[in-house]
CSV table of C-alpha atoms in Angstrom, one decimal:
chain,number,residue,atom,x,y,z
A,11,UNK,CA,131.7,16.8,-50.5
A,12,UNK,CA,133.6,17.4,-47.3
A,13,UNK,CA,136.1,14.9,-46.0
A,14,UNK,CA,133.8,14.2,-43.0
A,15,UNK,CA,130.9,13.4,-45.3
A,16,UNK,CA,133.1,11.0,-47.3
A,17,UNK,CA,134.3,9.3,-44.0
A,18,UNK,CA,130.6,8.9,-43.0
A,19,UNK,CA,130.0,6.7,-46.0
A,20,UNK,CA,126.7,5.1,-46.8
A,21,UNK,CA,125.7,3.7,-43.4
A,22,UNK,CA,127.3,6.6,-41.4
A,23,UNK,CA,125.1,9.2,-43.0
A,24,UNK,CA,122.1,7.3,-41.9
A,25,UNK,CA,123.4,6.8,-38.4
A,26,UNK,CA,124.2,10.5,-38.2
A,27,UNK,CA,120.7,11.4,-39.3
A,28,UNK,CA,119.2,9.4,-36.5
A,29,UNK,CA,121.6,11.0,-34.0
A,30,UNK,CA,120.6,14.5,-35.2
A,31,UNK,CA,117.0,13.5,-34.6
A,32,UNK,CA,118.0,12.9,-30.9
A,33,UNK,CA,118.4,9.1,-30.9
A,34,UNK,CA,120.7,6.3,-31.6
A,35,UNK,CA,120.4,4.2,-34.8
A,36,UNK,CA,119.3,0.6,-34.8
A,37,UNK,CA,121.5,-1.9,-36.8
A,38,UNK,CA,119.9,-5.3,-37.2
A,39,UNK,CA,121.7,-8.5,-38.1
A,40,UNK,CA,120.6,-11.6,-39.8
A,41,UNK,CA,122.5,-14.2,-41.8
A,42,UNK,CA,121.6,-14.8,-45.5
A,43,UNK,CA,119.9,-18.1,-46.2
A,44,UNK,CA,118.3,-18.6,-42.7
A,45,UNK,CA,116.1,-20.4,-42.2
A,46,UNK,CA,115.9,-20.7,-46.0
A,47,UNK,CA,117.0,-18.4,-48.8
A,48,UNK,CA,113.5,-17.0,-49.4
A,49,UNK,CA,112.7,-17.1,-45.6
A,50,UNK,CA,115.9,-15.2,-44.9
A,51,UNK,CA,115.1,-12.4,-47.4
A,52,UNK,CA,111.6,-12.1,-45.9
A,53,UNK,CA,113.1,-11.8,-42.3
A,54,UNK,CA,115.5,-9.1,-43.4
A,55,UNK,CA,112.7,-7.3,-45.0
A,56,UNK,CA,110.8,-7.6,-41.7
A,57,UNK,CA,113.7,-5.7,-40.0
A,58,UNK,CA,113.1,-2.9,-42.5
A,59,UNK,CA,109.4,-2.9,-41.7
A,60,UNK,CA,110.1,-3.0,-38.0
A,61,UNK,CA,112.3,0.2,-38.1
A,62,UNK,CA,115.9,-0.9,-38.5
A,63,UNK,CA,118.0,2.1,-39.7
A,64,UNK,CA,120.9,-0.2,-41.1
A,65,UNK,CA,120.9,-3.7,-42.1
A,66,UNK,CA,123.8,-6.2,-41.4
A,67,UNK,CA,123.6,-9.4,-43.4
A,68,UNK,CA,125.8,-12.3,-42.3
A,69,UNK,CA,127.7,-14.3,-44.9
A,70,UNK,CA,127.6,-17.8,-43.4
A,71,UNK,CA,130.9,-19.4,-43.1
A,72,UNK,CA,132.0,-22.9,-42.1
A,73,UNK,CA,134.3,-21.9,-39.2
A,74,UNK,CA,132.6,-19.0,-37.4
A,75,UNK,CA,135.0,-18.9,-34.5
A,76,UNK,CA,133.8,-15.4,-33.3
A,77,UNK,CA,130.1,-16.2,-33.4
A,78,UNK,CA,128.0,-17.6,-30.5
A,79,UNK,CA,125.9,-20.7,-30.7
A,80,UNK,CA,122.8,-19.1,-32.1
A,81,UNK,CA,124.6,-17.5,-35.1
A,82,UNK,CA,126.8,-20.6,-35.6
A,83,UNK,CA,123.7,-22.8,-35.9
A,84,UNK,CA,122.0,-20.5,-38.3
A,85,UNK,CA,125.1,-20.5,-40.5
A,86,UNK,CA,125.2,-24.3,-40.4
A,87,UNK,CA,121.5,-24.5,-41.5
A,88,UNK,CA,122.1,-21.9,-44.4
A,89,UNK,CA,125.2,-23.8,-45.6
A,90,UNK,CA,123.5,-27.2,-45.3
A,91,UNK,CA,120.7,-25.7,-47.5
A,92,UNK,CA,123.3,-25.0,-50.3
A,93,UNK,CA,123.9,-21.3,-49.8
A,94,UNK,CA,126.7,-19.8,-51.8
A,95,UNK,CA,128.0,-16.3,-52.2
A,96,UNK,CA,125.9,-15.8,-55.3
A,97,UNK,CA,122.8,-16.4,-53.1
A,98,UNK,CA,124.1,-13.8,-50.6
A,99,UNK,CA,124.4,-11.3,-53.4
A,100,UNK,CA,120.9,-12.2,-54.6
A,101,UNK,CA,119.7,-11.5,-51.0
A,102,UNK,CA,121.4,-8.1,-51.2
A,103,UNK,CA,119.8,-7.3,-54.5
A,104,UNK,CA,116.3,-8.1,-53.3
A,105,UNK,CA,116.6,-6.2,-50.0
A,106,UNK,CA,118.2,-3.2,-51.7
A,107,UNK,CA,115.4,-3.1,-54.1
A,108,UNK,CA,112.9,-3.3,-51.3
A,109,UNK,CA,114.1,-0.2,-49.4
A,110,UNK,CA,116.8,2.5,-49.2
A,111,UNK,CA,118.1,1.2,-45.8
A,112,UNK,CA,121.9,0.6,-46.2
A,113,UNK,CA,122.9,-3.0,-46.4
A,114,UNK,CA,126.2,-4.2,-45.0
A,115,UNK,CA,127.6,-7.6,-45.0
A,116,UNK,CA,129.3,-9.0,-41.9
A,117,UNK,CA,131.8,-11.6,-43.1
A,118,UNK,CA,134.9,-13.5,-42.2
A,119,UNK,CA,137.7,-12.7,-44.6
A,120,UNK,CA,138.4,-16.1,-46.1
A,121,UNK,CA,135.4,-16.3,-48.4
A,122,UNK,CA,136.0,-12.9,-49.8
A,123,UNK,CA,139.7,-13.7,-50.5
A,124,UNK,CA,138.7,-16.9,-52.2
A,125,UNK,CA,136.1,-15.1,-54.4
A,126,UNK,CA,138.5,-12.4,-55.3
A,127,UNK,CA,138.6,-9.1,-53.3
A,128,UNK,CA,138.0,-6.6,-56.1
A,129,UNK,CA,135.6,-9.0,-57.9
A,130,UNK,CA,133.5,-9.3,-54.7
A,131,UNK,CA,133.6,-5.5,-54.1
A,132,UNK,CA,132.4,-4.9,-57.7
A,133,UNK,CA,129.7,-7.5,-57.6
A,134,UNK,CA,128.5,-6.4,-54.1
A,135,UNK,CA,128.3,-2.7,-55.1
A,136,UNK,CA,126.4,-3.7,-58.3
A,137,UNK,CA,123.9,-5.6,-56.1
A,138,UNK,CA,123.3,-2.4,-54.0
A,139,UNK,CA,125.4,-3.2,-51.0
A,140,UNK,CA,126.8,-0.4,-48.9
A,141,UNK,CA,129.9,-1.9,-47.2
A,142,UNK,CA,131.5,-4.7,-45.2
A,143,UNK,CA,132.0,-5.4,-41.6
A,144,UNK,CA,135.1,-7.6,-41.3
A,145,UNK,CA,135.6,-9.0,-37.8
A,146,UNK,CA,138.7,-11.0,-38.5
A,147,UNK,CA,140.4,-8.5,-40.8
A,148,UNK,CA,142.5,-5.7,-39.2
A,149,UNK,CA,143.3,-2.6,-41.1
A,150,UNK,CA,147.1,-3.2,-41.2
A,151,UNK,CA,146.5,-6.4,-43.1
A,152,UNK,CA,143.6,-5.1,-45.1
A,153,UNK,CA,145.3,-3.1,-47.9
A,154,UNK,CA,143.7,-5.0,-50.7
A,155,UNK,CA,140.2,-4.6,-49.2
A,156,UNK,CA,140.7,-0.9,-48.4
A,157,UNK,CA,141.7,-0.2,-52.0
A,158,UNK,CA,138.7,-2.2,-53.3
A,159,UNK,CA,136.3,-0.4,-51.0
A,160,UNK,CA,137.6,3.0,-52.0
A,161,UNK,CA,137.4,2.1,-55.6
A,162,UNK,CA,133.7,1.0,-55.3
A,163,UNK,CA,132.5,3.5,-52.7
A,164,UNK,CA,131.9,0.9,-50.0
A,165,UNK,CA,132.0,1.3,-46.3
A,166,UNK,CA,134.9,-0.2,-44.3
A,167,UNK,CA,133.8,-1.1,-40.8
A,168,UNK,CA,136.5,-2.4,-38.6
A,169,UNK,CA,136.2,-3.5,-35.0
A,170,UNK,CA,137.6,-2.2,-31.7
A,171,UNK,CA,137.4,-4.1,-28.4
A,172,UNK,CA,138.0,-3.4,-24.7
A,173,UNK,CA,141.4,-4.9,-25.0
A,174,UNK,CA,142.5,-2.5,-27.9
A,175,UNK,CA,145.2,0.0,-27.0
A,176,UNK,CA,144.6,3.7,-27.6
A,177,UNK,CA,147.1,3.5,-30.4
A,178,UNK,CA,145.3,0.5,-32.0
A,179,UNK,CA,141.9,2.2,-31.7
A,180,UNK,CA,143.3,5.4,-33.4
A,181,UNK,CA,144.8,3.3,-36.3
A,182,UNK,CA,141.5,1.4,-36.7
A,183,UNK,CA,139.2,4.4,-36.7
A,184,UNK,CA,141.4,6.2,-39.2
A,185,UNK,CA,140.7,3.4,-41.6
A,186,UNK,CA,137.0,3.1,-41.1
A,187,UNK,CA,134.3,4.5,-43.3
A,188,UNK,CA,130.6,4.2,-42.3
A,189,UNK,CA,131.0,3.6,-38.6
A,190,UNK,CA,133.3,2.0,-36.1
A,191,UNK,CA,132.1,-1.4,-34.6
A,192,UNK,CA,132.8,-1.4,-30.9
A,193,UNK,CA,132.5,-5.0,-29.5
A,194,UNK,CA,131.0,-4.3,-26.0
A,195,UNK,CA,132.0,-7.6,-24.5
A,196,UNK,CA,135.0,-9.9,-24.6
A,197,UNK,CA,134.5,-13.2,-26.3
A,198,UNK,CA,132.0,-14.6,-28.8
A,199,UNK,CA,128.7,-13.1,-29.8
A,200,UNK,CA,125.4,-13.8,-28.1
A,201,UNK,CA,122.6,-12.3,-26.1
A,202,UNK,CA,123.2,-11.3,-22.4
A,203,UNK,CA,121.2,-10.4,-19.4
A,204,UNK,CA,122.7,-6.9,-19.2
A,205,UNK,CA,124.9,-4.7,-21.3
A,206,UNK,CA,128.7,-4.9,-20.6
A,207,UNK,CA,130.1,-2.3,-18.2
A,208,UNK,CA,133.1,-2.1,-20.6
A,209,UNK,CA,131.0,-0.7,-23.4
A,210,UNK,CA,130.7,3.0,-22.4
A,211,UNK,CA,134.4,3.4,-21.7
A,212,UNK,CA,135.3,1.7,-25.0
A,213,UNK,CA,132.9,4.1,-26.8
A,214,UNK,CA,134.5,7.2,-25.1
A,215,UNK,CA,138.0,6.0,-26.0
A,216,UNK,CA,136.9,5.4,-29.6
A,217,UNK,CA,135.2,8.8,-29.9
A,218,UNK,CA,138.3,10.5,-28.7
A,219,UNK,CA,139.9,9.4,-32.0
A,220,UNK,CA,137.3,10.0,-34.7
A,221,UNK,CA,134.2,12.0,-35.8
A,222,UNK,CA,132.4,9.1,-37.5
A,223,UNK,CA,129.7,7.2,-35.5
A,224,UNK,CA,130.5,4.4,-33.1
A,225,UNK,CA,128.1,1.4,-33.0
A,226,UNK,CA,128.0,-1.0,-30.1
A,227,UNK,CA,127.3,-4.7,-30.7
A,228,UNK,CA,127.4,-8.0,-28.9
A,229,UNK,CA,124.8,-8.8,-26.2
A,230,UNK,CA,121.8,-6.5,-26.8
A,231,UNK,CA,118.6,-8.6,-26.9
A,232,UNK,CA,115.7,-6.3,-25.8
A,233,UNK,CA,114.3,-2.8,-25.8
A,234,UNK,CA,115.6,-1.9,-22.3
A,235,UNK,CA,119.2,-2.9,-23.2
A,236,UNK,CA,118.9,-1.0,-26.5
A,237,UNK,CA,117.7,2.1,-24.6
A,238,UNK,CA,120.6,1.8,-22.2
A,239,UNK,CA,123.2,1.4,-24.9
A,240,UNK,CA,121.5,4.3,-26.9
A,241,UNK,CA,122.5,6.7,-24.1
A,242,UNK,CA,126.2,6.5,-25.1
A,243,UNK,CA,126.5,4.8,-28.5
A,244,UNK,CA,125.6,6.3,-31.9
A,245,UNK,CA,124.2,3.0,-33.1
A,246,UNK,CA,122.9,-0.1,-31.3
A,247,UNK,CA,123.7,-3.4,-33.1
A,248,UNK,CA,121.5,-6.5,-32.4
A,249,UNK,CA,122.3,-9.9,-33.8
A,250,UNK,CA,121.6,-13.1,-31.8
A,251,UNK,CA,118.2,-12.1,-30.5
A,252,UNK,CA,117.0,-11.3,-34.0
A,253,UNK,CA,118.4,-14.6,-35.3
A,254,UNK,CA,116.5,-16.5,-32.6
A,255,UNK,CA,113.3,-14.6,-33.8
A,256,UNK,CA,114.0,-15.5,-37.4
A,257,UNK,CA,113.8,-19.2,-36.4
A,258,UNK,CA,110.1,-18.5,-35.7
A,259,UNK,CA,109.4,-16.5,-38.8
A,260,UNK,CA,109.4,-13.0,-40.3
A,261,UNK,CA,106.6,-11.9,-38.1
A,262,UNK,CA,108.6,-12.4,-34.9
A,263,UNK,CA,111.5,-10.6,-36.5
A,264,UNK,CA,109.3,-7.5,-37.2
A,265,UNK,CA,107.8,-7.7,-33.6
A,266,UNK,CA,111.3,-7.7,-32.0
A,267,UNK,CA,112.7,-5.0,-34.3
A,268,UNK,CA,109.7,-2.8,-33.5
A,269,UNK,CA,110.4,-3.2,-29.8
A,270,UNK,CA,114.2,-2.5,-30.2
A,271,UNK,CA,113.3,0.5,-32.4
A,272,UNK,CA,111.2,1.8,-29.6
A,273,UNK,CA,114.1,1.2,-27.2
A,274,UNK,CA,116.6,3.4,-29.2
A,275,UNK,CA,113.9,6.2,-29.4
A,276,UNK,CA,113.2,6.4,-25.6
A,277,UNK,CA,114.0,9.5,-23.7
A,278,UNK,CA,117.3,8.7,-21.9
A,279,UNK,CA,117.3,8.6,-18.1
A,280,UNK,CA,120.8,10.0,-18.2
A,281,UNK,CA,122.3,12.6,-20.5
A,282,UNK,CA,123.4,11.2,-23.9
A,283,UNK,CA,127.1,11.2,-24.4
A,284,UNK,CA,127.4,11.3,-28.1
């Protein structure tokens, strides 16, 4: 297996397959346990049925400082319903058994540290998980996670932002496996009326440092925005819009995912830059 194949990891190989088919991949986010444990599992399966290429499952946390109000509220509901890490792992198990779509967890670092880093990596891999997205863990403080991820063949998705220096981007991408998460806007998550004009330059700066895919998240809420971001990103990441849909049930999640899936498959009006 080549070094590049290893760096692509579980999710990256799926993203690259979509790119080779002439389109961006669709990464769909929903938190575990929302609106209920069973309802959350159904909603995540609906993203699979709607055409999501990669799944991003949120691990609800009591202090979600980087999340917007929609995701914060969903996390509050999940935690109020008694959700625990064991329930998140059960969600992973059921979704992984349902399809071959890679399942990543988006999580703040404190719950993983409290659970035990290697223990979590082992349990998560055993449940069928593909890797972690860690928004508040930077690679230079993540040696324990990097070692555990390498041991259990898990993706390590770190974040870059418009404020990241070129040196910081290079260091971050060197430690990623799967894909690089480019936060397209400054501030907390949430849907927006239009994609940030900071996104394309950030993707270009990131791609200058790595051969693994670059996904863009924060703000995409409809097919037109997905189509726009798909002209320059390898993967389009959608969160808050899908969480809003999940509040109405799995059928709404599938409908929105199908629309977003159509968006990333559109013929671009401008040449793709991947």
